[in-house]
PDB file of C-alpha atoms in Angstrom:
ATOM      1  CA  MET S 896      -5.530   7.948 -27.432  1.00  0.00           C
ATOM      2  CA  LYS S 897      -9.246   7.923 -25.783  1.00  0.00           C
ATOM      3  CA  LYS S 898     -10.101  11.179 -24.806  1.00  0.00           C
ATOM      4  CA  TRP S 899      -9.797  11.617 -20.745  1.00  0.00           C
ATOM      5  CA  LYS S 900     -12.930  13.463 -19.592  1.00  0.00           C
ATOM      6  CA  ASP S 901     -14.266   9.984 -21.633  1.00  0.00           C
ATOM      7  CA  ILE S 902     -12.721   7.610 -18.492  1.00  0.00           C
ATOM      8  CA  TYR S 903     -12.408   9.850 -15.665  1.00  0.00           C
ATOM      9  CA  ASN S 904     -15.153   8.502 -13.507  1.00  0.00           C
ATOM     10  CA  ASN S 905     -16.004   5.656 -15.218  1.00  0.00           C
ATOM     11  CA  THR S 906     -13.506   3.164 -15.059  1.00  0.00           C
ATOM     12  CA  TYR S 907     -11.921   1.485 -12.513  1.00  0.00           C
ATOM     13  CA  VAL S 908      -9.398  -1.307 -11.850  1.00  0.00           C
ATOM     14  CA  LYS S 909      -9.189  -4.256  -8.614  1.00  0.00           C
ATOM     15  CA  VAL S 910      -5.793  -4.538  -8.541  1.00  0.00           C
ATOM     16  CA  PRO S 911      -4.055  -7.572  -6.802  1.00  0.00           C
ATOM     17  CA  VAL S 912      -3.236  -6.695  -3.140  1.00  0.00           C
ATOM     18  CA  ALA S 913      -0.206  -9.171  -4.070  1.00  0.00           C
ATOM     19  CA  MET S 914       0.605  -7.411  -7.513  1.00  0.00           C
ATOM     20  CA  ILE S 915       1.288  -4.178  -5.646  1.00  0.00           C
ATOM     21  CA  ILE S 916       3.304  -5.479  -2.714  1.00  0.00           C
ATOM     22  CA  ASP S 917       5.552  -7.532  -5.146  1.00  0.00           C
ATOM     23  CA  ALA S 918       6.536  -4.585  -6.903  1.00  0.00           C
ATOM     24  CA  GLN S 919       7.410  -2.273  -3.849  1.00  0.00           C
ATOM     25  CA  GLN S 920       9.589  -5.051  -2.874  1.00  0.00           C
ATOM     26  CA  LYS S 921      11.192  -5.722  -5.878  1.00  0.00           C
ATOM     27  CA  HIS S 922      11.646  -1.765  -6.879  1.00  0.00           C
ATOM     28  CA  TYR S 923       9.449  -1.944 -10.144  1.00  0.00           C
ATOM     29  CA  SER S 924       6.280   0.392  -8.796  1.00  0.00           C
ATOM     30  CA  LYS S 925       7.179   3.423 -11.341  1.00  0.00           C
ATOM     31  CA  GLU S 926       6.493   0.297 -13.895  1.00  0.00           C
ATOM     32  CA  LEU S 927       3.302  -1.330 -12.168  1.00  0.00           C
ATOM     33  CA  ARG S 928       1.916   2.962 -12.649  1.00  0.00           C
ATOM     34  CA  LEU S 929       2.781   2.227 -16.211  1.00  0.00           C
ATOM     35  CA  PHE S 930       0.899  -0.999 -16.746  1.00  0.00           C
ATOM     36  CA  LEU S 931      -2.008   0.598 -14.358  1.00  0.00           C
ATOM     37  CA  LEU S 932      -2.559   2.630 -16.890  1.00  0.00           C
ATOM     38  CA  LEU S 933      -2.297   0.747 -19.816  1.00  0.00           C
ATOM     39  CA  LYS S 934      -5.515  -0.937 -17.876  1.00  0.00           C
ATOM     40  CA  LEU S 935      -7.489   1.333 -17.628  1.00  0.00           C
ATOM     41  CA  LEU S 936      -7.573   3.352 -20.782  1.00  0.00           C
ATOM     42  CA  TYR S 937      -7.590   0.291 -22.737  1.00  0.00           C
ATOM     43  CA  LYS S 938     -10.109  -2.027 -20.939  1.00  0.00           C
ATOM     44  CA  ASN S 939     -10.211  -4.195 -24.611  1.00  0.00           C
ATOM     45  CA  GLY S 940      -6.784  -5.442 -23.856  1.00  0.00           C
ATOM     46  CA  LYS S 941      -5.001  -3.894 -26.822  1.00  0.00           C
ATOM     47  CA  VAL S 942      -3.013  -0.734 -27.945  1.00  0.00           C
ATOM     48  CA  LYS S 943      -0.847   0.129 -30.784  1.00  0.00           C
ATOM     49  CA  LEU S 944       1.944   2.331 -29.345  1.00  0.00           C
ATOM     50  CA  THR S 945       2.533   5.361 -31.504  1.00  0.00           C
ATOM     51  CA  THR S 946       4.516   7.633 -31.278  1.00  0.00           C
ATOM     52  CA  GLY S 947       1.675   9.551 -30.085  1.00  0.00           C
ATOM     53  CA  ALA S 948       0.569   7.144 -27.515  1.00  0.00           C
ATOM     54  CA  LEU S 949       3.555   7.339 -25.864  1.00  0.00           C
ATOM     55  CA  ILE S 950       4.057  10.943 -26.187  1.00  0.00           C
ATOM     56  CA  GLU S 951       0.769  10.917 -23.789  1.00  0.00           C
ATOM     57  CA  LEU S 952       1.303   7.852 -21.820  1.00  0.00           C
ATOM     58  CA  GLY S 953       4.258  10.052 -20.991  1.00  0.00           C
ATOM     59  CA  ARG S 954       2.441  12.808 -19.818  1.00  0.00           C
ATOM     60  CA  LEU S 955       0.079  10.996 -17.895  1.00  0.00           C
ATOM     61  CA  THR S 956       2.489   8.858 -15.877  1.00  0.00           C
ATOM     62  CA  GLN S 957       4.449  12.532 -15.238  1.00  0.00           C
ATOM     63  CA  ILE S 958       8.134  10.975 -17.216  1.00  0.00           C
ATOM     64  CA  LYS S 959       9.194  13.687 -19.084  1.00  0.00           C
ATOM     65  CA  ALA S 960      12.111  11.197 -20.856  1.00  0.00           C
ATOM     66  CA  ARG S 961      10.050   9.129 -23.631  1.00  0.00           C
ATOM     67  CA  LYS S 962      12.917   6.800 -23.568  1.00  0.00           C
ATOM     68  CA  THR S 963      12.621   6.340 -19.649  1.00  0.00           C
ATOM     69  CA  THR S 964       8.159   5.611 -20.640  1.00  0.00           C
ATOM     70  CA  ILE S 965       9.789   3.191 -23.540  1.00  0.00           C
ATOM     71  CA  LYS S 966      12.090   1.871 -21.090  1.00  0.00           C
ATOM     72  CA  HIS S 967       8.986   0.726 -18.143  1.00  0.00           C
ATOM     73  CA  LEU S 968       7.115  -0.823 -21.053  1.00  0.00           C
ATOM     74  CA  ASN S 969      10.772  -3.080 -21.644  1.00  0.00           C
ATOM     75  CA  PHE S 970      10.160  -4.012 -18.395  1.00  0.00           C
ATOM     76  CA  LEU S 971       6.657  -4.508 -18.976  1.00  0.00           C
ATOM     77  CA  LYS S 972       7.174  -6.922 -21.965  1.00  0.00           C
ATOM     78  CA  GLU S 973      10.134  -8.638 -20.497  1.00  0.00           C
ATOM     79  CA  LYS S 974       7.641  -9.743 -17.577  1.00  0.00           C
ATOM     80  CA  GLY S 975       5.173 -10.804 -20.312  1.00  0.00           C
ATOM     81  CA  TRP S 976       2.525  -8.267 -19.165  1.00  0.00           C
ATOM     82  CA  ILE S 977       2.301  -6.653 -22.273  1.00  0.00           C
ATOM     83  CA  ARG S 978       2.816  -8.507 -25.739  1.00  0.00           C
ATOM     84  CA  LEU S 979       3.288  -7.333 -28.987  1.00  0.00           C
ATOM     85  CA  ASN S 980       0.993  -9.461 -32.100  1.00  0.00           C
ATOM     86  CA  SER S 981       2.927  -9.320 -35.148  1.00  0.00           C
ATOM     87  CA  GLN S 982       0.363  -9.673 -37.342  1.00  0.00           C
ATOM     88  CA  THR S 983      -1.774  -6.990 -36.408  1.00  0.00           C
ATOM     89  CA  GLY S 984       0.331  -4.446 -34.411  1.00  0.00           C
ATOM     90  CA  PHE S 985      -0.861  -4.290 -31.409  1.00  0.00           C
ATOM     91  CA  PHE S 986       0.383  -4.931 -27.937  1.00  0.00           C
ATOM     92  CA  ILE S 987      -2.152  -7.470 -26.045  1.00  0.00           C
ATOM     93  CA  ILE S 988      -1.951  -6.160 -22.076  1.00  0.00           C
ATOM     94  CA  GLY S 989      -2.161  -9.114 -19.725  1.00  0.00           C
ATOM     95  CA  SER S 990      -5.182  -9.826 -17.577  1.00  0.00           C
ATOM     96  CA  PHE S 991      -4.988  -9.590 -13.723  1.00  0.00           C
ATOM     97  CA  ASP S 992      -5.701 -12.895 -13.200  1.00  0.00           C
ATOM     98  CA  MET S 993      -3.456 -14.997 -15.852  1.00  0.00           C
ATOM     99  CA  ILE S 994      -0.331 -12.415 -14.187  1.00  0.00           C
ATOM    100  CA  ARG S 995      -1.827 -13.608 -10.942  1.00  0.00           C
ATOM    101  CA  ILE S 996      -1.382 -17.872 -11.827  1.00  0.00           C
ATOM    102  CA  GLU S 997       1.822 -17.411 -12.967  1.00  0.00           C
ATOM    103  CA  ASN S 998       2.830 -15.867  -9.998  1.00  0.00           C
ATOM    104  CA  ASN S 999       0.761 -18.115  -7.859  1.00  0.00           C
ATOM    105  CA  TRP S1000      -0.456 -15.031  -5.895  1.00  0.00           C
ATOM    106  CA  LEU S1001      -3.653 -16.771  -4.655  1.00  0.00           C
ATOM    107  CA  ASN S1002      -4.992 -14.195  -2.539  1.00  0.00           C
ATOM    108  CA  ARG S1003      -7.749 -12.543  -3.750  1.00  0.00           C
ATOM    109  CA  LEU S1004      -7.721  -9.031  -1.806  1.00  0.00           C
ATOM    110  CA  SER S1005      -7.666  -6.847  -4.623  1.00  0.00           C
ATOM    111  CA  PHE S1006      -7.352  -2.435  -3.782  1.00  0.00           C
ATOM    112  CA  GLN S1007      -9.534  -0.497  -6.345  1.00  0.00           C
ATOM    113  CA  ILE S1008      -7.502   1.676  -8.801  1.00  0.00           C
ATOM    114  CA  SER S1009      -9.131   4.484 -10.846  1.00  0.00           C
ATOM    115  CA  ILE S1010      -7.598   7.743 -13.111  1.00  0.00           C
ATOM    116  CA  SER S1011      -7.850  10.007 -10.138  1.00  0.00           C
ATOM    117  CA  ASN S1012      -5.764   7.526  -7.882  1.00  0.00           C
ATOM    118  CA  TYR S1013      -3.342   5.751 -10.110  1.00  0.00           C
ATOM    119  CA  TYR S1014      -0.243   7.572 -10.534  1.00  0.00           C
ATOM    120  CA  LYS S1015      -0.217   8.428  -6.373  1.00  0.00           C
ATOM    121  CA  ILE S1016       1.194   4.546  -6.262  1.00  0.00           C
ATOM    122  CA  LYS S1017       3.348   5.109  -3.477  1.00  0.00           C
ATOM    123  CA  ALA S1018       0.155   6.517  -1.456  1.00  0.00           C
ATOM    124  CA  VAL S1019      -1.362   3.389  -2.663  1.00  0.00           C
ATOM    125  CA  THR S1020       1.099   1.090  -1.737  1.00  0.00           C
ATOM    126  CA  GLY S1021       1.255   2.172   1.686  1.00  0.00           C
ATOM    127  CA  ALA S1022      -2.375   1.648   2.475  1.00  0.00           C
ATOM    128  CA  VAL S1023      -2.618  -1.414   0.642  1.00  0.00           C
ATOM    129  CA  ILE S1024       0.209  -2.723   2.678  1.00  0.00           C
ATOM    130  CA  TYR S1025      -1.104  -0.684   6.458  1.00  0.00           C
ATOM    131  CA  GLY S1026      -4.778  -2.243   5.590  1.00  0.00           C
ATOM    132  CA  TYR S1027      -3.149  -5.569   5.036  1.00  0.00           C
ATOM    133  CA  LEU S1028      -1.695  -5.722   8.369  1.00  0.00           C
ATOM    134  CA  HIS S1029      -4.697  -3.889  10.240  1.00  0.00           C
ATOM    135  CA  LYS S1030      -6.792  -6.410   8.997  1.00  0.00           C
ATOM    136  CA  ASP S1031      -4.582  -9.185   9.920  1.00  0.00           C
ATOM    137  CA  PHE S1032      -4.062  -8.023  12.968  1.00  0.00           C
ATOM    138  CA  TRP S1033      -8.241  -8.051  13.635  1.00  0.00           C
ATOM    139  CA  ARG S1034      -8.266 -11.571  12.238  1.00  0.00           C
ATOM    140  CA  LYS S1035      -5.731 -12.692  15.024  1.00  0.00           C
ATOM    141  CA  VAL S1036      -8.083 -11.223  17.709  1.00  0.00           C
ATOM    142  CA  LYS S1037     -11.379 -12.603  15.554  1.00  0.00           C
ATOM    143  CA  ARG S1038      -9.094 -15.999  16.243  1.00  0.00           C
ATOM    144  CA  ASP S1039      -8.123 -15.466  19.931  1.00  0.00           C
ATOM    145  CA  LYS S1040     -10.979 -13.104  21.522  1.00  0.00           C
ATOM    146  CA  SER S1041      -8.077 -10.819  22.868  1.00  0.00           C
ATOM    147  CA  VAL S1042      -4.465  -9.736  21.566  1.00  0.00           C
ATOM    148  CA  GLN S1043      -2.529  -7.606  24.270  1.00  0.00           C
ATOM    149  CA  ILE S1044       0.305  -5.556  22.371  1.00  0.00           C
ATOM    150  CA  LYS S1045       2.206  -3.336  25.266  1.00  0.00           C
ATOM    151  CA  GLY S1046      -0.015  -2.468  27.887  1.00  0.00           C
ATOM    152  CA  SER S1047      -3.269  -1.937  25.590  1.00  0.00           C
ATOM    153  CA  THR S1048      -5.682  -5.205  24.764  1.00  0.00           C
ATOM    154  CA  TYR S1049      -7.535  -5.375  22.627  1.00  0.00           C
ATOM    155  CA  HIS S1050     -11.298  -7.671  22.568  1.00  0.00           C
ATOM    156  CA  PHE S1051     -13.104  -9.198  20.175  1.00  0.00           C
ATOM    157  CA  LYS S1052     -17.156  -8.524  20.743  1.00  0.00           C
ATOM    158  CA  SER S1053     -19.000 -10.516  18.248  1.00  0.00           C
ATOM    159  CA  PHE S1054     -22.105  -8.624  18.416  1.00  0.00           C
ATOM    160  CA  ASN S1055     -22.303  -5.386  16.585  1.00  0.00           C
ATOM    161  CA  PHE S1056     -18.284  -5.153  16.119  1.00  0.00           C
ATOM    162  CA  ASN S1057     -17.300  -4.163  12.719  1.00  0.00           C
ATOM    163  CA  TYR S1058     -13.197  -3.990  13.070  1.00  0.00           C
ATOM    164  CA  LYS S1059     -12.997  -2.811   9.728  1.00  0.00           C
ATOM    165  CA  GLU S1060     -14.149   0.921  11.520  1.00  0.00           C
ATOM    166  CA  ARG S1061     -11.835   0.237  14.419  1.00  0.00           C
ATOM    167  CA  SER S1062      -7.928   0.737  14.139  1.00  0.00           C
ATOM    168  CA  ALA S1063      -5.062  -1.481  14.553  1.00  0.00           C
ATOM    169  CA  PRO S1064      -1.720  -0.787  16.172  1.00  0.00           C
ATOM    170  CA  VAL S1065       0.395  -1.224  12.976  1.00  0.00           C
ATOM    171  CA  SER S1066       4.727  -0.858  13.590  1.00  0.00           C
ATOM    172  CA  VAL S1067       6.873  -0.307  10.514  1.00  0.00           C
ATOM    173  CA  LEU S1068       8.968  -3.227  12.697  1.00  0.00           C
ATOM    174  CA  GLY S1069       6.541  -5.109  11.519  1.00  0.00           C
ATOM    175  CA  LEU S1070       6.324  -3.953   7.752  1.00  0.00           C
ATOM    176  CA  HIS S1071      10.433  -4.566   7.922  1.00  0.00           C
ATOM    177  CA  GLU S1072       9.836  -8.412   9.197  1.00  0.00           C
ATOM    178  CA  ILE S1073       7.142  -8.948   7.116  1.00  0.00           C
ATOM    179  CA  PHE S1074       7.470  -7.476   3.662  1.00  0.00           C
ATOM    180  CA  GLY S1075      11.027  -6.827   4.159  1.00  0.00           C
ATOM    181  CA  ILE S1076      10.390  -2.888   3.983  1.00  0.00           C
ATOM    182  CA  SER S1077      13.115  -0.373   5.845  1.00  0.00           C
ATOM    183  CA  HIS S1078      12.029   1.324   8.648  1.00  0.00           C
ATOM    184  CA  SER S1079      12.575   4.673   6.734  1.00  0.00           C
ATOM    185  CA  GLU S1080      10.543   3.333   3.756  1.00  0.00           C
ATOM    186  CA  ALA S1081       7.710   2.144   6.191  1.00  0.00           C
ATOM    187  CA  SER S1082       7.501   5.225   7.469  1.00  0.00           C
ATOM    188  CA  ARG S1083       7.927   7.213   4.037  1.00  0.00           C
ATOM    189  CA  LEU S1084       4.763   4.505   2.747  1.00  0.00           C
ATOM    190  CA  LYS S1085       2.704   5.973   5.841  1.00  0.00           C
ATOM    191  CA  LYS S1086       2.606   9.261   5.209  1.00  0.00           C
ATOM    192  CA  PHE S1087       1.770   8.804   1.407  1.00  0.00           C
ATOM    193  CA  ALA S1088      -0.824   6.754   2.131  1.00  0.00           C
ATOM    194  CA  GLN S1089      -1.771   9.502   5.019  1.00  0.00           C
ATOM    195  CA  ASP S1090      -2.322  12.336   3.080  1.00  0.00           C
ATOM    196  CA  ALA S1091      -3.654  10.628   0.424  1.00  0.00           C
ATOM    197  CA  LYS S1092      -6.881  10.303   2.687  1.00  0.00           C
ATOM    198  CA  PHE S1093      -6.565   6.529   1.925  1.00  0.00           C
ATOM    199  CA  ILE S1094      -5.926   5.456   5.819  1.00  0.00           C
ATOM    200  CA  LYS S1095      -5.353   7.890   9.523  1.00  0.00           C
ATOM    201  CA  VAL S1096      -2.896   7.550  11.782  1.00  0.00           C
ATOM    202  CA  LYS S1097      -3.141   7.882  15.445  1.00  0.00           C
ATOM    203  CA  LYS S1098      -0.087   8.798  17.365  1.00  0.00           C
ATOM    204  CA  ASN S1099       0.480   7.576  20.925  1.00  0.00           C
ATOM    205  CA  PHE S1100       2.420   7.640  23.749  1.00  0.00           C
ATOM    206  CA  SER S1101       2.638   6.148  26.959  1.00  0.00           C
ATOM    207  CA  ASN S1102       0.754   7.981  30.217  1.00  0.00           C
ATOM    208  CA  GLU S1103       3.989   8.144  32.419  1.00  0.00           C
ATOM    209  CA  GLU S1104       5.678  11.552  32.034  1.00  0.00           C
ATOM    210  CA  PHE S1105       9.272  11.811  33.029  1.00  0.00           C
ATOM    211  CA  ASP S1106      11.612  15.379  33.035  1.00  0.00           C
ATOM    212  CA  GLU S1107      14.555  15.280  31.138  1.00  0.00           C
ATOM    213  CA  SER S1108      17.155  13.912  33.699  1.00  0.00           C
ATOM    214  CA  LYS S1109      15.077  10.702  33.221  1.00  0.00           C
ATOM    215  CA  ALA S1110      15.141  10.769  29.701  1.00  0.00           C
ATOM    216  CA  ASN S1111      18.171  10.775  29.284  1.00  0.00           C
ATOM    217  CA  TYR S1112      19.163   8.210  31.743  1.00  0.00           C
ATOM    218  CA  GLU S1113      16.478   6.085  29.838  1.00  0.00           C
ATOM    219  CA  ARG S1114      18.168   6.612  26.246  1.00  0.00           C
ATOM    220  CA  LYS S1115      21.596   5.601  27.855  1.00  0.00           C
ATOM    221  CA  TYR S1116      20.915   2.588  28.933  1.00  0.00           C
ATOM    222  CA  PHE S1117      17.807   0.773  28.318  1.00  0.00           C
ATOM    223  CA  LEU S1118      16.050   2.580  25.267  1.00  0.00           C
ATOM    224  CA  GLU S1119      17.192   0.616  22.690  1.00  0.00           C
ATOM    225  CA  GLU S1120      16.584  -3.345  24.976  1.00  0.00           C
ATOM    226  CA  LYS S1121      12.583  -1.782  25.345  1.00  0.00           C
ATOM    227  CA  GLY S1122      12.287  -0.595  21.859  1.00  0.00           C
ATOM    228  CA  LYS S1123      10.758   2.856  22.377  1.00  0.00           C
ATOM    229  CA  LYS S1124      11.233   5.940  20.676  1.00  0.00           C
ATOM    230  CA  ILE S1125      10.476   8.908  23.634  1.00  0.00           C
ATOM    231  CA  VAL S1126       9.736  12.266  22.510  1.00  0.00           C
ATOM    232  CA  ASN S1127       8.684  15.544  24.211  1.00  0.00           C
ATOM    233  CA  ARG S1128       5.578  16.489  24.661  1.00  0.00           C
ATOM    234  CA  LYS S1129       4.978  20.543  26.088  1.00  0.00           C
ATOM    235  CA  GLY S1130       8.072  20.001  28.075  1.00  0.00           C
ATOM    236  CA  LYS S1131       7.369  16.648  29.451  1.00  0.00           C
ATOM    237  CA  TYR S1132       9.305  13.541  28.527  1.00  0.00           C
ATOM    238  CA  ARG S1133       6.704  10.233  27.322  1.00  0.00           C
ATOM    239  CA  TYR S1134       7.360   7.117  25.432  1.00  0.00           C
ATOM    240  CA  GLN S1135       5.867   7.199  21.948  1.00  0.00           C
ATOM    241  CA  LEU S1136       3.835   4.202  21.525  1.00  0.00           C
ATOM    242  CA  ILE S1137       2.735   2.455  17.928  1.00  0.00           C
ATOM    243  CA  ASP S1138       0.907   4.530  15.672  1.00  0.00           C
ATOM    244  CA  THR S1139      -3.071   2.911  15.721  1.00  0.00           C
ATOM    245  CA  ILE S1140      -4.192   2.238  11.702  1.00  0.00           C
ATOM    246  CA  THR S1141      -7.623   2.960  10.401  1.00  0.00           C
ATOM    247  CA  PRO S1142      -7.990   2.244   7.103  1.00  0.00           C
ATOM    248  CA  LEU S1143     -10.749   4.779   5.346  1.00  0.00           C
ATOM    249  CA  PHE S1144     -11.480   2.454   2.063  1.00  0.00           C
ATOM    250  CA  TYR S1145     -12.710  -0.902   1.781  1.00  0.00           C
ATOM    251  CA  PHE S1146     -10.532  -3.996   0.124  1.00  0.00           C
ATOM    252  CA  SER S1147     -12.528  -5.443  -2.642  1.00  0.00           C
ATOM    253  CA  LYS S1148     -11.777  -9.244  -4.115  1.00  0.00           C
ATOM    254  CA  ARG S1149     -11.004 -11.117  -7.710  1.00  0.00           C
ATOM    255  CA  LYS S1150     -12.665 -14.940  -7.829  1.00  0.00           C
ATOM    256  CA  ASN S1151     -10.611 -17.505  -6.747  1.00  0.00           C
ATOM    257  CA  LEU S1152      -7.795 -19.327  -9.039  1.00  0.00           C
ATOM    258  CA  GLY S1153      -9.099 -22.243  -7.173  1.00  0.00           C
ATOM    259  CA  THR S1154      -6.192 -25.565  -6.941  1.00  0.00           C
TER     260      THR S1154
END
């Protein structure tokens, strides 16, 4: 097993965003975390999974039971992401681009993973998904020149405009509609990404304030229809609007796979 200090700040991989999103949708994020660790530790693309190596992999991925590590490795073998060379006894670790080809993941966007963040798989997933929707939002604004969402208008300015430094409204409803992620899981992913300082989140509220009686009336008759939430802020009630997101990272790009 390589020494931790030898690779801590010197190794990173560019992980396809489609792989991270697929792992979230199909519930194999923990197995993906182990695969990413293998990619980081063994840049030559092969590893002998000795008893000592299994123990160390379990320690680094914070998996207490060795059988769980073996279970995750078996999952990766079934997907064809690692395969045993019976002649040498080494496991061959699949390349990202080969996996992209096999899964038809043509999107070139990738997220840079290093030893310092590979284990924060939920935070990484939140960063990727919210960052992707942030990028997609400004792409639409650029195409249409302006977009209006619930009273806020976002304009594209061709002069001195950098959308990467601008916030964008990203709703948990959007994650559900686009990726099939539940509202509660979308909120958790956002919190993980925010806590890891991958994204900045700003809570937004309506300018209109009203008292408790109107709040109760709105909740009873109109809230579901308007698709809004009412919150109490310093004794006054307001509608909670869509959070705005600002990524604190930049996507990388992998090569174009061609046709």
